[in-house]
C-alpha positions as a printed NumPy array, in Angstrom:
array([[114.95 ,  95.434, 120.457],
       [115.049,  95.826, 116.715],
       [116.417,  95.277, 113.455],
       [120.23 ,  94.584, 113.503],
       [121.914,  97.941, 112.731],
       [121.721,  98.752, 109.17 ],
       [119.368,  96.158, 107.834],
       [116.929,  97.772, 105.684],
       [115.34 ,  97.308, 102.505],
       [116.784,  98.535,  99.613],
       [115.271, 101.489,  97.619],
       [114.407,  99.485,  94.5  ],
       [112.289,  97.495,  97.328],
       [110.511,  99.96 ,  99.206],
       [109.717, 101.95 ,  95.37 ],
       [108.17 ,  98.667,  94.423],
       [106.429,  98.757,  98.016],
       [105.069, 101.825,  97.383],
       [103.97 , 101.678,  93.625],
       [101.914,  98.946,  94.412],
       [100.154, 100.1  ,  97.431],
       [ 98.962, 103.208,  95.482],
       [ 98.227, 101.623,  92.535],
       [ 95.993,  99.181,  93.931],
       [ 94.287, 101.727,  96.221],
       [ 93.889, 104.142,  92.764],
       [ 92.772, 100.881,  91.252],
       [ 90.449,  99.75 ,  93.705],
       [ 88.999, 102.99 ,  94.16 ],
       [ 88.549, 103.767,  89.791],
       [ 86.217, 100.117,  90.288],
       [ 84.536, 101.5  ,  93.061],
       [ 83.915, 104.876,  91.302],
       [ 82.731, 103.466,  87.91 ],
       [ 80.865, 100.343,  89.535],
       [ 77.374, 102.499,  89.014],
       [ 78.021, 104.59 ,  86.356],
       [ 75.026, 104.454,  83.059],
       [ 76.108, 102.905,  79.983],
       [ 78.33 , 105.281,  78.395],
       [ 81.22 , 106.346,  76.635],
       [ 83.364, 107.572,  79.576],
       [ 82.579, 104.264,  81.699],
       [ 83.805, 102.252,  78.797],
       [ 87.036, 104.699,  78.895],
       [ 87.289, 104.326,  83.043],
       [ 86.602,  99.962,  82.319],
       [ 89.854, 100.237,  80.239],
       [ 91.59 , 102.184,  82.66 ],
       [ 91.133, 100.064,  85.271],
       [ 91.977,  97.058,  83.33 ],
       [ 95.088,  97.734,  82.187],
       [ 96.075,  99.195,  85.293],
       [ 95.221,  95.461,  86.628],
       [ 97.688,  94.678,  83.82 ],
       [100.342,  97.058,  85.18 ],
       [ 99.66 ,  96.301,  88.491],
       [100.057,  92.224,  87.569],
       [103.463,  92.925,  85.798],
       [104.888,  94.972,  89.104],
       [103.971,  92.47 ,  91.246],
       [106.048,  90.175,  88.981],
       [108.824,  92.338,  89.353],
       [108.493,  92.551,  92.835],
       [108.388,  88.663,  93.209],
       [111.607,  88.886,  91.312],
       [113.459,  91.301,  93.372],
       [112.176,  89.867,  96.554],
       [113.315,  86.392,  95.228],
       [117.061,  88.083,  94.677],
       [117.672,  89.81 ,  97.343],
       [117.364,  88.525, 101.189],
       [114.803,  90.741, 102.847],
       [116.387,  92.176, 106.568],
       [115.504,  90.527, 109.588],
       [111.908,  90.611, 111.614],
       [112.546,  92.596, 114.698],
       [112.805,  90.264, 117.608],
       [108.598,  89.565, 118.392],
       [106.598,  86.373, 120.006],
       [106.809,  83.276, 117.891],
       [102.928,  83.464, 117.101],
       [103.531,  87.284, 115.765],
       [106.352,  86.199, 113.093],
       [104.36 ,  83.323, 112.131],
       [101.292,  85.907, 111.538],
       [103.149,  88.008, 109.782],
       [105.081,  85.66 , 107.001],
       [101.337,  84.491, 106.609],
       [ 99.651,  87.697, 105.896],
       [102.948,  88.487, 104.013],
       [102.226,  85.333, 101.85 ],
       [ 98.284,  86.048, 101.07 ],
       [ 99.124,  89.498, 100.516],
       [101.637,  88.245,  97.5  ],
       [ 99.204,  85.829,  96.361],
       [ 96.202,  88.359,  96.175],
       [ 98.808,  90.693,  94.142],
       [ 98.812,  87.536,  91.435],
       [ 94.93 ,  86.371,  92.023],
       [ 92.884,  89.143,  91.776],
       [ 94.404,  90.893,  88.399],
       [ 93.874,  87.285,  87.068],
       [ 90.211,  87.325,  88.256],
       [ 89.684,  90.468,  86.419]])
C-alpha cells in the first residue's frame, strides 16, 4: 500500500525541501550560538547573518509556496482518515511558521 507508481515530487520540489530544512536548522542554530555572546563586533557580524538569512529563508519559502501552488503534489499513501487529516495540518502550520517567524524577526 503506497503511492501510485511513479508519483513523486519533482526535483525542483524536494531541492526546495531540502534548502529550507537546512537553512532553518543553520539558522536556528547561528541564534542559538550568538544568543549569549558579549557585546561585540563579531556578534553584530553573526546578528546580520542570521537576519538576512531570515530574509533568504522568507523569500524560499515564497518560492516554495509558488511551486507548490503550480504543481499538484503526489498522492498520500493510503493511511487512517485521522492520520491524513494530521498530516495536511502539520503540513499547513509548518508553511505558516516558514512565513511567521522570519516576519517576527
Amino acid at each position: 500500500m503506497g503511492r501510485e507508481a511513479g508519483a513523486r515530487y519533482t526535483r525542483t520540489a524536494i531541492g526546495l525541501h531540502w534548502l529550507m530544512a537546512v537553512g532553518l536548522a543553520g539558522t536556528f542554530l547561528l541564534g542559538l550560538s550568538m544568543h549569549e555572546l558579549p557585546p561585540s563586533p563579531q556578534r553584530l557580524r553573526l546578528y546580520a547573518w542570521h537576519k538576512w538569512a531570515g530574509v533568504t529563508l522568507f523569500l524560499l519559502a515564497l518560492l516554495r509556496l509558488r511551486w507548490r501552488l503550480a504543481h499538484r503534489p503526489p498522492p498520500l499513501p493510503v493511511m487512517p482518515a485521522w492520520q491524513r487529516l494530521a498530516a495536511q495540518w502539520v503540513h499547513g502550520l509548518l508553511y505558516l511558521l516558514m512565513f511567521a517567524v522570519p516576519l517576527s524577526g
